[in-house]
CSV table of C-alpha atoms in Angstrom, one decimal:
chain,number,residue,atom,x,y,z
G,1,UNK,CA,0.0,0.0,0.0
G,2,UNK,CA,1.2,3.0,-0.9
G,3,UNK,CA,2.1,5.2,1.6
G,4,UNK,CA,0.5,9.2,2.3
G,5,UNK,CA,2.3,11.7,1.1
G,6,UNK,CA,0.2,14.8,0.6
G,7,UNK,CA,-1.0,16.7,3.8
G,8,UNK,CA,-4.0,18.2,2.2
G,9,UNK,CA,-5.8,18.1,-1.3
G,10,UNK,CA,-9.1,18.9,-2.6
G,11,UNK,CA,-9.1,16.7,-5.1
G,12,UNK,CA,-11.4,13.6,-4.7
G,13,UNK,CA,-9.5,11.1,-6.7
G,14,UNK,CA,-6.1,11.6,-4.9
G,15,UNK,CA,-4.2,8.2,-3.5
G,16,UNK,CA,-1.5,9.1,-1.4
G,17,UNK,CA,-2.9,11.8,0.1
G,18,UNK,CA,-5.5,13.0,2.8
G,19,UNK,CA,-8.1,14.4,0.9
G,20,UNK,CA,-10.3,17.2,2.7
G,21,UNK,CA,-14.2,17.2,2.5
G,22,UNK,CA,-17.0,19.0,4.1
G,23,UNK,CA,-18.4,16.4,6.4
G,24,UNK,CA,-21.9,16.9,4.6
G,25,UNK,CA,-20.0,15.1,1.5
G,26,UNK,CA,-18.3,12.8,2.9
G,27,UNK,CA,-19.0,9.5,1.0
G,28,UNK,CA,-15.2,7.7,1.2
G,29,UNK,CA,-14.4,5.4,-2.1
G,30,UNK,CA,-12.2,2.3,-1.4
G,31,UNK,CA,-8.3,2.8,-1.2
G,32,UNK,CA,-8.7,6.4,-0.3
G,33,UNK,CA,-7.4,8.5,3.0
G,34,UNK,CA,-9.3,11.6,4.4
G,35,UNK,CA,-9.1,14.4,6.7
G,36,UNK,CA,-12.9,16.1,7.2
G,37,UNK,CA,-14.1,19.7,8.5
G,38,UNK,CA,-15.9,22.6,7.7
G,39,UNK,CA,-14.0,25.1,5.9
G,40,UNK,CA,-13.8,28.7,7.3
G,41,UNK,CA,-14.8,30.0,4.6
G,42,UNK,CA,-18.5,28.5,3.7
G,43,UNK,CA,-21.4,29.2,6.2
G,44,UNK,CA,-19.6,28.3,9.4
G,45,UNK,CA,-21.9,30.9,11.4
G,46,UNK,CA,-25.2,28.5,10.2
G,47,UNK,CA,-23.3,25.4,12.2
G,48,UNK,CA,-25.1,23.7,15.2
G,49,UNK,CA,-24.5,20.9,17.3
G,50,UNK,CA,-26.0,18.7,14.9
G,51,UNK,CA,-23.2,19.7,12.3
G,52,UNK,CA,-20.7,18.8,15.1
G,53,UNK,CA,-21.9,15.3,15.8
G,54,UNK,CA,-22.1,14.8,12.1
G,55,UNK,CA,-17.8,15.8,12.4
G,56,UNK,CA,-17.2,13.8,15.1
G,57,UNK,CA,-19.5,10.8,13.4
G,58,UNK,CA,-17.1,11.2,10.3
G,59,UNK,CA,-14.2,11.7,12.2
G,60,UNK,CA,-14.5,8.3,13.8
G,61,UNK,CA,-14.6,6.7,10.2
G,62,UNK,CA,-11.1,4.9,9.8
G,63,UNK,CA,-10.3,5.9,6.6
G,64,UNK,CA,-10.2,9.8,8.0
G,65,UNK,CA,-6.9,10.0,9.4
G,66,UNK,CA,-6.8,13.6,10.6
G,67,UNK,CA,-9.7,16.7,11.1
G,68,UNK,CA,-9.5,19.4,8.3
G,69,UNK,CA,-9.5,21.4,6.8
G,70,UNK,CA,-10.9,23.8,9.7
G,71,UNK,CA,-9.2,27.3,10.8
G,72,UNK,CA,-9.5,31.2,10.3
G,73,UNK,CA,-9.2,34.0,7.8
G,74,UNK,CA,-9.3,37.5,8.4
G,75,UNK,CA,-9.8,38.3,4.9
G,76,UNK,CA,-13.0,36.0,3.7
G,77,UNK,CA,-15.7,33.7,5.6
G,78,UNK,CA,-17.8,34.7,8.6
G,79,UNK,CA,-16.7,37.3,11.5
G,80,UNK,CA,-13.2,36.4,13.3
G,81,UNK,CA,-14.8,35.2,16.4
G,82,UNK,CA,-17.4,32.8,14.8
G,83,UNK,CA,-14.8,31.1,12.9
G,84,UNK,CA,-12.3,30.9,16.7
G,85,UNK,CA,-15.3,29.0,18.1
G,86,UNK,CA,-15.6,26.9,15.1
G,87,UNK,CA,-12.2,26.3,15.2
G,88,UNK,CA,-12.0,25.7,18.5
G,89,UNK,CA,-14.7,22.9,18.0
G,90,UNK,CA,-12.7,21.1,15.9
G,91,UNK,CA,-10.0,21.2,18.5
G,92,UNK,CA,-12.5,19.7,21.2
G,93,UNK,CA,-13.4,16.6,18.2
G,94,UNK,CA,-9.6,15.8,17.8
G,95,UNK,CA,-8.8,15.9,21.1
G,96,UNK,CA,-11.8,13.7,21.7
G,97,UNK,CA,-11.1,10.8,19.3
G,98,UNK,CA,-7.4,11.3,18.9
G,99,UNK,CA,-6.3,12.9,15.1
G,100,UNK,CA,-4.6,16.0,14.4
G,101,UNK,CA,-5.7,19.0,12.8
G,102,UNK,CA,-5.4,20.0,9.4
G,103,UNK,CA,-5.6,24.4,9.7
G,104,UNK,CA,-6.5,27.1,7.2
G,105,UNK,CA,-4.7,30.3,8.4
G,106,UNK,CA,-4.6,33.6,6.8
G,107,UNK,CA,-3.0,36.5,8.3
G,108,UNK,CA,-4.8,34.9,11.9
G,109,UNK,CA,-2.1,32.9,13.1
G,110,UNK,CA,-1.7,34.0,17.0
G,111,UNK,CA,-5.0,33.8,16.8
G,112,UNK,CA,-5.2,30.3,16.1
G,113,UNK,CA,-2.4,30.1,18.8
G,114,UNK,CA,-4.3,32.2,21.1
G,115,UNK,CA,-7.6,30.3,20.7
G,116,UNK,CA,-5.7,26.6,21.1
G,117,UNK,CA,-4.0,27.5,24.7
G,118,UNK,CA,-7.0,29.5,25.6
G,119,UNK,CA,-9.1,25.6,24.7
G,120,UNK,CA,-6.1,24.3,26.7
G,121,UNK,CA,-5.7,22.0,23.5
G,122,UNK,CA,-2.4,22.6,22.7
G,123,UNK,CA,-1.5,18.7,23.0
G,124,UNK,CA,-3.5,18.7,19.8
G,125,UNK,CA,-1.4,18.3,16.9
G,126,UNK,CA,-1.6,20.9,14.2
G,127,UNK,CA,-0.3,21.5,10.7
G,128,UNK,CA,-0.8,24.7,9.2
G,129,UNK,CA,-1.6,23.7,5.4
G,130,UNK,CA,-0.5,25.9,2.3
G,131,UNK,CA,2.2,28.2,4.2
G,132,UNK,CA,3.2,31.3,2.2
G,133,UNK,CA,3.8,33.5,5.6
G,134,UNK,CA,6.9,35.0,6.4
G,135,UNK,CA,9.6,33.8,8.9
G,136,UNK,CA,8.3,36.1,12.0
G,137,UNK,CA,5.2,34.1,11.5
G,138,UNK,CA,6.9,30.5,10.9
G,139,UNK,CA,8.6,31.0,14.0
G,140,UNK,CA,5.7,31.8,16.1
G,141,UNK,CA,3.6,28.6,14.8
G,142,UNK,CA,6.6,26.7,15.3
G,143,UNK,CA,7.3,27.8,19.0
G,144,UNK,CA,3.6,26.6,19.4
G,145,UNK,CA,4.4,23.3,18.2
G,146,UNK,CA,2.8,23.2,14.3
G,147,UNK,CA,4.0,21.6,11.4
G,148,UNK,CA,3.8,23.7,8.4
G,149,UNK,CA,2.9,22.5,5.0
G,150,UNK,CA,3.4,23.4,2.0
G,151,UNK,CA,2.2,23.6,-2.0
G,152,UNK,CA,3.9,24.9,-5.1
G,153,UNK,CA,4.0,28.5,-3.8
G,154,UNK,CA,5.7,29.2,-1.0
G,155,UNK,CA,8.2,31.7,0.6
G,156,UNK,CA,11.4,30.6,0.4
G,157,UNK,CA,13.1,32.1,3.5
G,158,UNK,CA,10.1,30.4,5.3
G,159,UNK,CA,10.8,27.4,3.8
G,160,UNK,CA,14.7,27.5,4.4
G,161,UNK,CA,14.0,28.4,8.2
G,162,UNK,CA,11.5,25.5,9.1
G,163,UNK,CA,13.2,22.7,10.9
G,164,UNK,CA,13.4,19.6,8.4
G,165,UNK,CA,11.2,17.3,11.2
G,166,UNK,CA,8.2,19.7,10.9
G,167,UNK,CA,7.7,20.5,6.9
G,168,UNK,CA,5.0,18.8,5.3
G,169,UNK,CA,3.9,19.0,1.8
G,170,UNK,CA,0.7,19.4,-0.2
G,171,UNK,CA,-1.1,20.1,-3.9
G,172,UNK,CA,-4.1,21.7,-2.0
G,173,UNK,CA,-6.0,23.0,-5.1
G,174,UNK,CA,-3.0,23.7,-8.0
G,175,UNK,CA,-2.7,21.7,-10.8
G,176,UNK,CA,0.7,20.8,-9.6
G,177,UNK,CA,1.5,17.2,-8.9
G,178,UNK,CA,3.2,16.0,-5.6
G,179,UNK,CA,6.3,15.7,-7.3
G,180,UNK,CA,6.0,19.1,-8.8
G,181,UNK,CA,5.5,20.5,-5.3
G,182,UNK,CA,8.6,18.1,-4.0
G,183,UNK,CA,11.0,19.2,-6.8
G,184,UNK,CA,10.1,23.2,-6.3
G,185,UNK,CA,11.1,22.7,-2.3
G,186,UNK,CA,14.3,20.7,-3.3
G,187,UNK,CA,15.4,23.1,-4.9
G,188,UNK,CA,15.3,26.0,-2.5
G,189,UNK,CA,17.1,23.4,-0.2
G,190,UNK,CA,19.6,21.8,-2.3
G,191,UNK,CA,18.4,18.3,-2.4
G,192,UNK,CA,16.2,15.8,-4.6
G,193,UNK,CA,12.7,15.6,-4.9
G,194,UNK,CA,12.8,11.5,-3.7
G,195,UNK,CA,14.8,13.4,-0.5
G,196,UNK,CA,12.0,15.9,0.1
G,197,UNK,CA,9.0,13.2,0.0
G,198,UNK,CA,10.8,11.3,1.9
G,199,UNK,CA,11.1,13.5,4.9
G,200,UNK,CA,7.6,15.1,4.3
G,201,UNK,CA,6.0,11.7,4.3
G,202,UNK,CA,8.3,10.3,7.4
G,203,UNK,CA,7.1,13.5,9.5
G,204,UNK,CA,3.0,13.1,8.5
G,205,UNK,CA,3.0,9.7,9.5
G,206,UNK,CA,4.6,10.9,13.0
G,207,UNK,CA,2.3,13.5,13.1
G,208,UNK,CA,-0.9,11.3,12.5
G,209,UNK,CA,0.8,8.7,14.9
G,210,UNK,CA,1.1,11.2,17.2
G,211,UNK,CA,-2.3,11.5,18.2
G,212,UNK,CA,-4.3,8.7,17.1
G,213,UNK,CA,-3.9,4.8,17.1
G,214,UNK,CA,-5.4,3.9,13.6
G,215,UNK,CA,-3.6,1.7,11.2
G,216,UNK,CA,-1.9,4.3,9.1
G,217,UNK,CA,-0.7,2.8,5.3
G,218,UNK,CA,2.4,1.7,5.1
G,219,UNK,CA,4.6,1.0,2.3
G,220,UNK,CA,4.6,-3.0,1.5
């Protein structure tokens, strides 16, 4: 079985990769891997507990590995304090039945940090998918213990400045392959594509071993 690779992909088909869906669609196809959440962006402010047992209902499925994509954005979706209690929901869910967290952050990142050790869910693993941000920013998910993923575009200084054992990697919606991505960050670092998904797929799997006990696929 092949193993995952990509952190986070919209695209339906995708092997190799945890593939994020709005809980109201979820309808998992044989041989696939998926993280599931409600997206900052669409309606969160219409959610009720109803929507949240229907998260945690898909969440327990075992071929979603991680909860996702969830998080904030200052610049589209509902008001910044609706979306930190959604959020912080999805926090409570993985803390609950073990998976990490798959985040959406735009120009809100001490918020998300804020709102996590406010929850006093920062044992919750997080990875911050599709990061562009600069190092200041990096540095402060970092310190709060996030992996940071990232797609074809990227800042390179960021990139260069994230510790090898917490970069992950992703197509998120680009037309870019996984390889594509992996050969873009190899070389800003000055090493092979087969090098960069290597690492990126050694750290998800520690990441989704980190907080839950499902069988993860492994290579044969």
């Amino acid at each position: 079985m092949t193993p995952v690779i990509d952190c986070h992909t919209h695209r339906t088909d995708a092997s190799a990769a945890l593939i994020a869906v709005d809980p109201r669609q979820f309808a998992p196809q044989p041989g696939l891997w998926y993280s599931v959440g409600y997206h900052p962006w669409y309606d969160v402010d219409s959610l009720n507990d109803a929507d949240f047992d229907l998260l945690e209902q898909c969440a327990r499925h075992p071929q979603v590995l991680a909860i996702g994509e969830t998080g904030m954005d200052s610049l589209r979706g509902a008001d910044l304090d609706t979306q930190a209690r959604v959020f912080v929901r999805h926090l409570q869910v993985a803390h609950v039945i073990g998976k990490p967290v798959v985040a959406h952050c735009v120009r809100t990142a001490q918020r998300i940090i804020d709102e996590r050790r406010k929850a006093g869910l920062t044992a919750v693993p997080l990875a911050i998918h599709g990061m562009r941000a600069n190092e200041r920013v990096a540095r402060a998910l970092l310190d709060a213990g996030c992996y940071l993923s990232y797609g074809i575009r990227f800042n390179p200084a960021t990139l260069l400045a994230t510790p090898p054992d917490r970069m992950l990697i992703e197509t998120d919606e680009a037309p870019a392959s996984i390889h594509e991505v992996a050969t873009a960050i190899a070389d800003v670092l000055a090493t092979t594509a087969d090098d960069v998904i290597a690492l990126a797929t050694g750290n998800l799997h520690r990441l989704l071993q980190s907080a839950n006990e499902v069988a993860i696929p492994q290579q044969e």
